[in-house]
Coordinates of C-alpha atoms in Angstrom, one line a residue:
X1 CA -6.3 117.2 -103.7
X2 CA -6.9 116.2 -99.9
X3 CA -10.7 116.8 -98.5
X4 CA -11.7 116.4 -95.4
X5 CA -15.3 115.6 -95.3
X6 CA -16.4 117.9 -98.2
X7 CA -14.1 120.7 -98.3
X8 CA -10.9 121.1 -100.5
X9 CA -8.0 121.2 -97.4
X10 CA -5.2 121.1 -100.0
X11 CA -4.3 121.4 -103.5
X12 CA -2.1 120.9 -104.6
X13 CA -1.1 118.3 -102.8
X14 CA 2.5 118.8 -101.0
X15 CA 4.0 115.3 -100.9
X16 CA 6.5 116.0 -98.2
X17 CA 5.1 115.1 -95.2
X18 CA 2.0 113.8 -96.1
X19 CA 2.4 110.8 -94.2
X20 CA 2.9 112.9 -91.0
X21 CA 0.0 115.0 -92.3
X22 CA -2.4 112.4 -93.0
X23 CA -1.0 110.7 -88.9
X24 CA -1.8 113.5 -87.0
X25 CA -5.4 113.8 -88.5
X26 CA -6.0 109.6 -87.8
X27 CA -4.2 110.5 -84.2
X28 CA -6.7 113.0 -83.8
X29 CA -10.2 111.5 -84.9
X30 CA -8.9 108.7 -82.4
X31 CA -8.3 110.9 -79.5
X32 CA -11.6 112.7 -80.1
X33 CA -13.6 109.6 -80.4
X34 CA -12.0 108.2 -76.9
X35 CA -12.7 111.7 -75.1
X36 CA -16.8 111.5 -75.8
X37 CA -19.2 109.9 -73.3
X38 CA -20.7 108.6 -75.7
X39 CA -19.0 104.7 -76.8
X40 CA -20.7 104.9 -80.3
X41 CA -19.4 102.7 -82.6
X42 CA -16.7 104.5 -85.4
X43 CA -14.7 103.1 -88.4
X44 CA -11.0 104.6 -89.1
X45 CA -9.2 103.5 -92.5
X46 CA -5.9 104.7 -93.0
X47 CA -4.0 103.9 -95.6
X48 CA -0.6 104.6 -95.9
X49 CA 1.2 106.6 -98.5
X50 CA 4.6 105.1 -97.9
X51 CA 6.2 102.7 -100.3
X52 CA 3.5 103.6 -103.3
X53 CA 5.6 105.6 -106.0
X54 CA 7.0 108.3 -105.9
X55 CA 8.6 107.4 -102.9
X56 CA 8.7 111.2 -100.8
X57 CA 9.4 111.1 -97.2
X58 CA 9.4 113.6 -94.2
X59 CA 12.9 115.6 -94.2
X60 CA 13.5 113.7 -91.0
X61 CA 13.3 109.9 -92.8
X62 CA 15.6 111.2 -95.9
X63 CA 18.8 109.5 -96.3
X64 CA 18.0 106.9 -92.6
X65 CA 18.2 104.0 -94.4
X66 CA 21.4 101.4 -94.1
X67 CA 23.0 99.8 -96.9
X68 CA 21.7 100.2 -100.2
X69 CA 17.8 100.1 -100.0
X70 CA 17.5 103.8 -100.6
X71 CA 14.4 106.0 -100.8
X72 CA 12.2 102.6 -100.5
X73 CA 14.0 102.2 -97.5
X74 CA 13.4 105.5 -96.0
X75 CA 9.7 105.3 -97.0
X76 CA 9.7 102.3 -94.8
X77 CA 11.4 103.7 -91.4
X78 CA 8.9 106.9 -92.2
X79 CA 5.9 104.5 -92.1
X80 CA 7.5 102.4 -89.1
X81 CA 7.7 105.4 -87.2
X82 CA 4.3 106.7 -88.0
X83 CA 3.0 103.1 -86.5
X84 CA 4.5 103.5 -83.3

């Protein structure tokens, strides 16, 4: 299940697209914390989903990756792009 805070958000989890998912939220507790006058001091951890078994990526990452490296290698351009 994914919570946010103290309430259930999803369950079960869907695995495809989490990563975007689970970006936009980070993207977003960022942007809020920048727009407040306020310059308290805030902690964000997130940890990435990519390359931790079972490898699912976003529709958009599935079959990207050159050569032979497969759905590892997608996982990784999925979590690339999520960094930029």
């Amino acid at each position: 299940m994914i919570m946010h805070n103290k309430t259930i958000v999803e369950q079960p989890i869907r695995l495809e697209g989490l990563a975007g998912r689970l970006t936009a939220k980070s993207i977003e507790f960022l942007e809020n914390c920048a727009s407040k006058l306020s310059h308290k001091p805030f902690a964000l951890l997130h940890s990435f989903t990519n390359v931790h078994t079972p490898l699912i990526t976003g529709k958009e990452f599935k079959g990207k990756a050159l050569q032979n490296h497969g759905e590892y290698g997608d996982s990784i351009i999925e979590m690339d792009h999520q960094v930029s």
